[in-house]
Short mmCIF file of C-alpha atoms in Angstrom, two decimals:
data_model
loop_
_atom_site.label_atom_id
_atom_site.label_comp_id
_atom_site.label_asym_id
_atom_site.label_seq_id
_atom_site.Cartn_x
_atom_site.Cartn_y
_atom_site.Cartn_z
CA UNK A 20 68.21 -77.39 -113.93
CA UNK A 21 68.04 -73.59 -113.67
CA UNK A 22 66.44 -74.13 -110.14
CA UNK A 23 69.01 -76.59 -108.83
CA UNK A 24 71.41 -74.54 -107.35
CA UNK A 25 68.69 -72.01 -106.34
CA UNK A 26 66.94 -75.06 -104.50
CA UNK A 27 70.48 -76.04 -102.16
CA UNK A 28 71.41 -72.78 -101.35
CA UNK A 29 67.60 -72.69 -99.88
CA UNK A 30 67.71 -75.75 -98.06
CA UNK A 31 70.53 -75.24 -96.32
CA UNK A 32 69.50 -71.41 -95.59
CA UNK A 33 66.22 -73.21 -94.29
CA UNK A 34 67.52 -75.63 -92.17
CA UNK A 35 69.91 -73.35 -90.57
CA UNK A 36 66.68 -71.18 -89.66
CA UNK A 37 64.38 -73.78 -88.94
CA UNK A 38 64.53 -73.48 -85.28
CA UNK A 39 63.67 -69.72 -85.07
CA UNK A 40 60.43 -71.04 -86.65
CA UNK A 41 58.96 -67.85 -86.87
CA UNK A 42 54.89 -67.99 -88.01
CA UNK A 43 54.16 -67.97 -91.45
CA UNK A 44 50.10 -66.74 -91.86
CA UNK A 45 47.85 -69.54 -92.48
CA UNK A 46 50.48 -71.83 -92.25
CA UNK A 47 50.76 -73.57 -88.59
CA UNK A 48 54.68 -74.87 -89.63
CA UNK A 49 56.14 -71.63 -90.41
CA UNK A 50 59.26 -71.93 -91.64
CA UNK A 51 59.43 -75.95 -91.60
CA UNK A 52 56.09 -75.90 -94.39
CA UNK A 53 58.37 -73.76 -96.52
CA UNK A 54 61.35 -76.28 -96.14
CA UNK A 55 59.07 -78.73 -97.05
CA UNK A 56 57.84 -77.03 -99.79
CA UNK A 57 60.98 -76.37 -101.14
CA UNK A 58 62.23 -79.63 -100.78
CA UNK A 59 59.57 -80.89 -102.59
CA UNK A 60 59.95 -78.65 -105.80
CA UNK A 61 63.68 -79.46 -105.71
CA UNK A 62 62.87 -83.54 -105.62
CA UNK A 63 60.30 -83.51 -108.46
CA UNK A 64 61.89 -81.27 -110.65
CA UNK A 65 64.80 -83.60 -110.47
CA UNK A 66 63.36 -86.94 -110.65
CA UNK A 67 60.92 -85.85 -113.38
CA UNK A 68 63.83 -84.97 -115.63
CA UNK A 69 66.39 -87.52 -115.11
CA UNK A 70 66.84 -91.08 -114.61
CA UNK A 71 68.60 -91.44 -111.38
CA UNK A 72 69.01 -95.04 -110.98
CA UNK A 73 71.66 -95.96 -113.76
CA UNK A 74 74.11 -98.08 -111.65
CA UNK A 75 77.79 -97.94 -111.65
CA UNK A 76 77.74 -101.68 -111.71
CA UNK A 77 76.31 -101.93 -114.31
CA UNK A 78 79.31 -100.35 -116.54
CA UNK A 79 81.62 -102.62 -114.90
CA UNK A 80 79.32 -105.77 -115.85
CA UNK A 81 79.52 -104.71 -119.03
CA UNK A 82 82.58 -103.72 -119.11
CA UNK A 83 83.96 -107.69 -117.69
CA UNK A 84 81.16 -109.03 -120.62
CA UNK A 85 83.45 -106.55 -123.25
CA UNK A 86 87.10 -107.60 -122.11
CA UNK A 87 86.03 -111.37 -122.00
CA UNK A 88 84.27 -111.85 -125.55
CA UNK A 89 87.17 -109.80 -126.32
CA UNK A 90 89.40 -112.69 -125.59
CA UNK A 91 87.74 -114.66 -127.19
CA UNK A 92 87.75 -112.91 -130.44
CA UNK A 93 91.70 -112.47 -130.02
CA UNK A 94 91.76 -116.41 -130.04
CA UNK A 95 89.46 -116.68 -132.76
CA UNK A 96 91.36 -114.64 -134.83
CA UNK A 97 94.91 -116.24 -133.81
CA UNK A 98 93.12 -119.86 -135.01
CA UNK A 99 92.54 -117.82 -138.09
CA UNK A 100 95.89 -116.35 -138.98
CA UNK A 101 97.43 -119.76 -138.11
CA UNK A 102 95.53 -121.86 -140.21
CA UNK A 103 95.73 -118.77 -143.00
CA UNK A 104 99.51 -119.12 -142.78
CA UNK A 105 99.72 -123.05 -143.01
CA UNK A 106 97.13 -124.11 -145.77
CA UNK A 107 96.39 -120.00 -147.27
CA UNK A 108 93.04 -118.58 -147.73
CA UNK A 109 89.78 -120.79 -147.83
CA UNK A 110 86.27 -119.11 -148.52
CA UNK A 111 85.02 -121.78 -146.13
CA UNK A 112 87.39 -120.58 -143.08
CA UNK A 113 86.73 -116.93 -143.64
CA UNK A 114 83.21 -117.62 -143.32
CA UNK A 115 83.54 -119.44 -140.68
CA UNK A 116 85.03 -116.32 -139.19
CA UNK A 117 82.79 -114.28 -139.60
CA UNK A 118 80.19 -116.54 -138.08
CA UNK A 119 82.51 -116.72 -134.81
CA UNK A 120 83.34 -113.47 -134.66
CA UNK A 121 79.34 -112.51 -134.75
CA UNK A 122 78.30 -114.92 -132.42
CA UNK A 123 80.71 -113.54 -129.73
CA UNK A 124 80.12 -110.05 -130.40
CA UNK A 125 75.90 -111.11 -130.12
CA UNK A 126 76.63 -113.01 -126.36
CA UNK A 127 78.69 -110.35 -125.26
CA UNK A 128 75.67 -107.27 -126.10
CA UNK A 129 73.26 -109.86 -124.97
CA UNK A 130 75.29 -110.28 -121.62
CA UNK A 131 76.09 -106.63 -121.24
CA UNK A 132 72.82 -106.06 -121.52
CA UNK A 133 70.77 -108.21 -119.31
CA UNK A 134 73.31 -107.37 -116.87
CA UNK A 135 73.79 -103.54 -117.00
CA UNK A 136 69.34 -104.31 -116.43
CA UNK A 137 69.36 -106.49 -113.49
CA UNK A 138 72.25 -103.73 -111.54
CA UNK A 139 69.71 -100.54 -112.72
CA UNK A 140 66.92 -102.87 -111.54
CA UNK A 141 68.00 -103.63 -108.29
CA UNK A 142 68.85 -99.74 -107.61
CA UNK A 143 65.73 -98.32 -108.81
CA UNK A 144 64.19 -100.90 -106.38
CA UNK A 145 66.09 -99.89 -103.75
CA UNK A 146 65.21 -96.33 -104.09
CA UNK A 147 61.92 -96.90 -104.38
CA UNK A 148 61.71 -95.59 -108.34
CA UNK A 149 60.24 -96.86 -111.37
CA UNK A 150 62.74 -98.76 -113.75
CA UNK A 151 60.25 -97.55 -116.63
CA UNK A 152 58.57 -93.95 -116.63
CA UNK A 153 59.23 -90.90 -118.62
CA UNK A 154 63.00 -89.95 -117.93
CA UNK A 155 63.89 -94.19 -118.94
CA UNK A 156 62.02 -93.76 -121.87
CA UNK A 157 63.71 -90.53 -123.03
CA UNK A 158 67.18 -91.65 -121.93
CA UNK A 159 66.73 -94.78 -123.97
CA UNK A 160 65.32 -93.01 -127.12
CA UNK A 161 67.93 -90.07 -127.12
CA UNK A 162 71.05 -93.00 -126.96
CA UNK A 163 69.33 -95.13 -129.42
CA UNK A 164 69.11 -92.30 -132.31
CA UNK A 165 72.78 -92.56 -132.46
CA UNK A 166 73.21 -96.21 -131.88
CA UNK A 167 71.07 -97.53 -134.43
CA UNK A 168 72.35 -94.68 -137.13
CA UNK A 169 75.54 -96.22 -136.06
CA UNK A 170 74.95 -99.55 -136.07
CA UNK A 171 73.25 -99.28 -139.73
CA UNK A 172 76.19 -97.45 -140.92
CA UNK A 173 78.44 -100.60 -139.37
CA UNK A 174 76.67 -103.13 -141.31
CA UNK A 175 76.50 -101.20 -144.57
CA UNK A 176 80.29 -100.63 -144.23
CA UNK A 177 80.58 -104.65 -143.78
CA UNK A 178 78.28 -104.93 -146.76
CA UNK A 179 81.23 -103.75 -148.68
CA UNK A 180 83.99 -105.67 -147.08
CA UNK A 181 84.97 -102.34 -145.57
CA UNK A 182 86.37 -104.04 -141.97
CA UNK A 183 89.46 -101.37 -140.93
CA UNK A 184 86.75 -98.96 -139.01
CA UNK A 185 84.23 -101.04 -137.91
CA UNK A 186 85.80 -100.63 -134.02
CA UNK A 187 86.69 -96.80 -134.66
CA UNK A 188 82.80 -96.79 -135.58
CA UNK A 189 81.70 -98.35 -132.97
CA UNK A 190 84.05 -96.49 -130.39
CA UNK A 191 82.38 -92.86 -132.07
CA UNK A 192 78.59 -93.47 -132.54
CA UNK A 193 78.83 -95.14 -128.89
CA UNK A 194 80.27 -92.01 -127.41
CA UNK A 195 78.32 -89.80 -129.32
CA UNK A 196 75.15 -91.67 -128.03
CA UNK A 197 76.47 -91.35 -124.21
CA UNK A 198 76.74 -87.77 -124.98
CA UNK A 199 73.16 -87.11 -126.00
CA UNK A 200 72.06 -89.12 -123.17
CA UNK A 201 73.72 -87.85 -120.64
CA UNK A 202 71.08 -85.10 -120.60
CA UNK A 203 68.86 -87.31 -118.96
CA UNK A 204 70.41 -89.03 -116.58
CA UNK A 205 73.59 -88.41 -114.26
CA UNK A 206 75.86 -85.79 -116.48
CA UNK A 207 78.63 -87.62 -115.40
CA UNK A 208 78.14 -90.18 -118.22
CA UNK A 209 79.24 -87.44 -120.58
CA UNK A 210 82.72 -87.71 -119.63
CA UNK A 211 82.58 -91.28 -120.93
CA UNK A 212 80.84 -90.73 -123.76
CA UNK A 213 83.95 -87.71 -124.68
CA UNK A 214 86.74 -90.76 -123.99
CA UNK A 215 85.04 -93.20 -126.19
CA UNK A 216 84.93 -90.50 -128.98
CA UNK A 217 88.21 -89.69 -128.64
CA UNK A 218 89.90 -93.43 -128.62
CA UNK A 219 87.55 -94.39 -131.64
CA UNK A 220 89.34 -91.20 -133.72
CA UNK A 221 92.59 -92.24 -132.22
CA UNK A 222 92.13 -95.51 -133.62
CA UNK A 223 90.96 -94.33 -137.32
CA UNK A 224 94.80 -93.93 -137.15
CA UNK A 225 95.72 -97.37 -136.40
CA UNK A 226 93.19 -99.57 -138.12
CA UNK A 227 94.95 -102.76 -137.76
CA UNK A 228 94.70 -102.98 -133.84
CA UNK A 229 90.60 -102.19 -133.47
CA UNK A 230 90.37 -105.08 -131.15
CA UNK A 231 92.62 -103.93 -128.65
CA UNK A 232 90.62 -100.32 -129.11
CA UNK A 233 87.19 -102.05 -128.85
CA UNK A 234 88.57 -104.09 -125.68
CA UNK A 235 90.10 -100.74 -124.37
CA UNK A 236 86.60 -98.66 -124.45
CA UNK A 237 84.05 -101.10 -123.83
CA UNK A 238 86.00 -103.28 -121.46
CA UNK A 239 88.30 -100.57 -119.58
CA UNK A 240 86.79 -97.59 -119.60
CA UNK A 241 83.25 -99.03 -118.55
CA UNK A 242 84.94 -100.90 -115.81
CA UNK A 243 86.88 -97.79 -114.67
CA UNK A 244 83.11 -95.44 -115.20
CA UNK A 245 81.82 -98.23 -113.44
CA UNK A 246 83.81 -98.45 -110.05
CA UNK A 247 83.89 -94.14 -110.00
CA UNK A 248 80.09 -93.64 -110.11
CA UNK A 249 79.83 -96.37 -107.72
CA UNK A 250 81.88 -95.16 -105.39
CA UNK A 251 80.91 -91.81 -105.68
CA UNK A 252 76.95 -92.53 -105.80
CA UNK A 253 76.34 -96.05 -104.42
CA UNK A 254 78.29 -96.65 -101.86
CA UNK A 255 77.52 -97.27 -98.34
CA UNK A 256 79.36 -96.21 -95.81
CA UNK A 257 81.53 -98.68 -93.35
CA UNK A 258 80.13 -100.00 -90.40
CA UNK A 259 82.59 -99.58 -87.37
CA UNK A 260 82.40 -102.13 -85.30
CA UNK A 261 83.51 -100.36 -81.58
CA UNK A 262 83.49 -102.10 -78.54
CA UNK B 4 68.10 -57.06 -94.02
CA UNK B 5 64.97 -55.50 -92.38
CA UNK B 6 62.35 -57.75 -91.06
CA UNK B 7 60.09 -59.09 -93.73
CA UNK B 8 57.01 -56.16 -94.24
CA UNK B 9 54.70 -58.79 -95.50
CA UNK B 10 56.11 -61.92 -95.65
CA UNK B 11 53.09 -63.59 -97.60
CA UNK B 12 53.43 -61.42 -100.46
CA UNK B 13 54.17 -62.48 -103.74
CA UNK B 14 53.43 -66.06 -102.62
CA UNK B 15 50.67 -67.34 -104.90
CA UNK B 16 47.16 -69.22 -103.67
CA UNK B 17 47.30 -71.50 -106.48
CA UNK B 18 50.81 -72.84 -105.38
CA UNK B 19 48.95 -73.33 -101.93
CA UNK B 20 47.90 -77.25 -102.80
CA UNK B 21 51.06 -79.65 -102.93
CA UNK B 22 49.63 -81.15 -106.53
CA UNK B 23 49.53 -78.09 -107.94
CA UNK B 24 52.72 -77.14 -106.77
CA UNK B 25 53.91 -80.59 -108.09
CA UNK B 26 52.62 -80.52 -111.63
CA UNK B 27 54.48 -76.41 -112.27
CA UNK B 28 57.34 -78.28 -110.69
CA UNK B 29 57.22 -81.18 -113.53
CA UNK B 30 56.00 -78.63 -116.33
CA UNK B 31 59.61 -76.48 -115.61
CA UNK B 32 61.99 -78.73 -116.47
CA UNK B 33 59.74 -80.74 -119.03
CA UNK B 34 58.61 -79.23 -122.50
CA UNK B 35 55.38 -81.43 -122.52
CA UNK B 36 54.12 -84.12 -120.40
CA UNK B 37 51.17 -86.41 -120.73
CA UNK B 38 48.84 -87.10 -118.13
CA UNK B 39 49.41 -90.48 -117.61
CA UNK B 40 53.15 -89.57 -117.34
CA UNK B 41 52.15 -86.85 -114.75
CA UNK B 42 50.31 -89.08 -112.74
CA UNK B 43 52.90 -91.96 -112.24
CA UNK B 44 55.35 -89.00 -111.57
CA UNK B 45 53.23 -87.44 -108.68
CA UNK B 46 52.12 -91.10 -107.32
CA UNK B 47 48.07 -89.30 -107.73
CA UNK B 48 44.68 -90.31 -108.92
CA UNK B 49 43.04 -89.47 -111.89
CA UNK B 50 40.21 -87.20 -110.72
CA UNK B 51 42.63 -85.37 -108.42
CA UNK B 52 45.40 -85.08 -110.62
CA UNK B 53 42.17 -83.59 -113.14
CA UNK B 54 40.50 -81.17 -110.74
CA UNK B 55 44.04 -79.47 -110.44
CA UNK B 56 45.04 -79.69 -114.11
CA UNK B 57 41.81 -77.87 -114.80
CA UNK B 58 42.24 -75.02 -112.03
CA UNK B 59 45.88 -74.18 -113.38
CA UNK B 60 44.22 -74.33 -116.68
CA UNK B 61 41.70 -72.14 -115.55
CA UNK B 62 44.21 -69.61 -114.50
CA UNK B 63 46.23 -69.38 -117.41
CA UNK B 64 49.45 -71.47 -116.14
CA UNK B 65 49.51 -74.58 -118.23
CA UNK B 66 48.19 -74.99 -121.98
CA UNK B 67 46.61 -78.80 -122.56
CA UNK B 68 47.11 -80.29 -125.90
CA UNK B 69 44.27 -82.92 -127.15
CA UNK B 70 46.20 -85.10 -129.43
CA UNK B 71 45.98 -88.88 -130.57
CA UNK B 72 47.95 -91.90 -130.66
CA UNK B 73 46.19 -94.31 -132.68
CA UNK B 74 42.26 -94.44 -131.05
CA UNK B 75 43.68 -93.81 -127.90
CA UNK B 76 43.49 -89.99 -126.77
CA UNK B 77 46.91 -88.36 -125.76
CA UNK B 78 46.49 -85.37 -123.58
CA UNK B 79 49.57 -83.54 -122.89
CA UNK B 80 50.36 -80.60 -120.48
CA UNK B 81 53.26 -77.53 -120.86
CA UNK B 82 53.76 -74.42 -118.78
CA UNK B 83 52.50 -70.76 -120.60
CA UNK B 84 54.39 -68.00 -120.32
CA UNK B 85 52.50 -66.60 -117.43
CA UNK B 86 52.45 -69.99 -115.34
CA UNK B 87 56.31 -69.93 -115.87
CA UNK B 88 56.31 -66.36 -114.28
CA UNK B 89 53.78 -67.19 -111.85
CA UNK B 90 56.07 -69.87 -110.31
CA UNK B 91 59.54 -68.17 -110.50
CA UNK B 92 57.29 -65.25 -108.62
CA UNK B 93 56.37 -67.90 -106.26
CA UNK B 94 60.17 -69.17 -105.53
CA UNK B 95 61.27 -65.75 -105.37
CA UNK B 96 58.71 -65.51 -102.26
CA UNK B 97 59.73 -68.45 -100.89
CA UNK B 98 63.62 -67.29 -100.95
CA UNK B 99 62.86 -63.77 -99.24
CA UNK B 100 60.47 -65.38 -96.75
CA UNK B 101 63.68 -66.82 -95.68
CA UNK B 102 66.04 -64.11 -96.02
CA UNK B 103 62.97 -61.89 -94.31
CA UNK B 104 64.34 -64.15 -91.27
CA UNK B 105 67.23 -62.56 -90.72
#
């Protein structure tokens, strides 16, 4: 957004003027037509490069979905180690804990999902935007490249019973995908995207404890993105009641 | 700064119509754009949106690209050199109209 700052420093310049109005040939509104004009540059430049609606609720929707499957995974995998430690290992209950395990982590991206959708929904409606033009579709290709490379990488890592960085994975190819988004839509998703990255190397270093990790990033930190770009962005402001 | 001498120079006639002025706005901050992408951006119709796209073709602005997706034909739009000029030119006017104020 070369213009972006350009466009500001104008508008305020212009509406500090506006009243001396002087004429500006062939234009009957003077100095108000080249407000307008103005205005109008700085609006579609910016909607026609970003996608503006992404709600702060969202993250914290999906941020509740991640801390509660979360739980349930912890008491999946306490079942687990208890019955491991009473009658040893069974083929049959490590299967069956994988299937678990899979089935919460598919309810929670399913929940997260149709969740962070309805929030982004409801705000693009609200401003009068479309949910699906040309900065959605480029936002959702440029943090899918990284996604799916990561997600293939996941499951080939599983493929070989390789389990220890399947969170510090997920942690990095997440953040790395917020990253390359956040080019088109509000930059401050990048800061996210740099905390992810950082707690998924952190946690190459303690591989035993990727739950509380995974729990930490996609529960926490959405939840905390969540509330700040909400409050910063979405909020309205208090009605005073006075007498 | 001294009154304005001419405060219409260096503000272009093609920037005159608010589509026009719409479509260089889109084409800056956008490497290519389609026209059906164009259209749902500046809320247009297609023979307007058309007639426009063919007078800032006409005056060297914006290249068009004739391309295909599938059957379907995929037209898509980027700024030239000179349209990229032509509107910085044009913002440049716009900024000393208002500094011409003082």
């Amino acid at each position: 957004m070369k213009y972006k700052n350009l466009m500001i420093t104008l508008y305020y310049k212009v509406l500090f003027m506006s009243r001396q109005n002087p004429v500006r040939p062939g234009h009957p509104g003077g100095q108000l037509e080249t407000l307008q004009e103005i205005s109008d540059i700085k609006r579609i430049m910016e909607r026609s490069s970003r996608f503006i609606s992404l709600s702060g609720l969202s993250g914290i929707a999906a941020g509740l979905c991640a801390l509660t499957g979360a739980y349930f995974a912890n008491n999946i995998l306490t079942d687990y180690y208890f019955e491991y430690n009473h009658s040893g290992y069974t083929d049959q209950n490590f299967e069956s804990l994988k299937f678990k395990l899979l089935m919460v982590a598919g309810i929670v991206l399913a929940a997260a999902l149709i969740l962070s959708f309805i929030f982004t929904w409801r705000r693009a409606k609200q401003n009068h935007l479309p949910i699906w033009d040309l900065t959605a579709r480029k936002l959702m290709w440029n943090i899918l490249i990284p996604l799916i490379s990561g997600g293939l990488f996941i499951l080939a890592m599983l493929q070989y019973s390789e389990w220890r960085f399947v969170a510090p994975a997920c942690l990095i190819f997440y953040g790395l995908a917020l990253v390359n988004g956040s080019k088109y839509t509000l930059t401050d998703i990048r800061y996210l995207g740099y905390m992810e990255i950082t707690l998924g190397l952190v946690n190459t270093q303690f591989t035993g404890h990727g739950l509380y990790f995974w729990a930490a990033g996609f529960g926490i930190l959405h939840i905390i993105y969540g509330v700040l770009m909400w409050w910063k962005y979405e909020r309205q402001p208090v009605k005073v009641n006075s007498h | 700064m001294t009154y304005m001498k001419n405060p219409i120079n260096g503000l272009n006639k093609v920037f005159d119509n608010r589509i026009r002025l719409g479509v260089m706005s889109v084409l800056m901050v956008n490497e290519e754009i389609s026209f059906n992408d164009l259209k749902q951006m500046l809320e247009v119709t297609d023979g307007n949106l058309a007639t426009h796209l063919v007078n800032l073709e006409d005056n060297g602005y914006i290249k068009v690209h004739k391309g295909f997706i599938g059957r379907k034909t995929n037209t898509t739009y980027a700024v030239t050199k000179a349209g990229e000029k032509a509107f910085s030119d044009h913002i440049a006017a716009l900024e000393n109209m208002i500094k011409g104020v003082k």
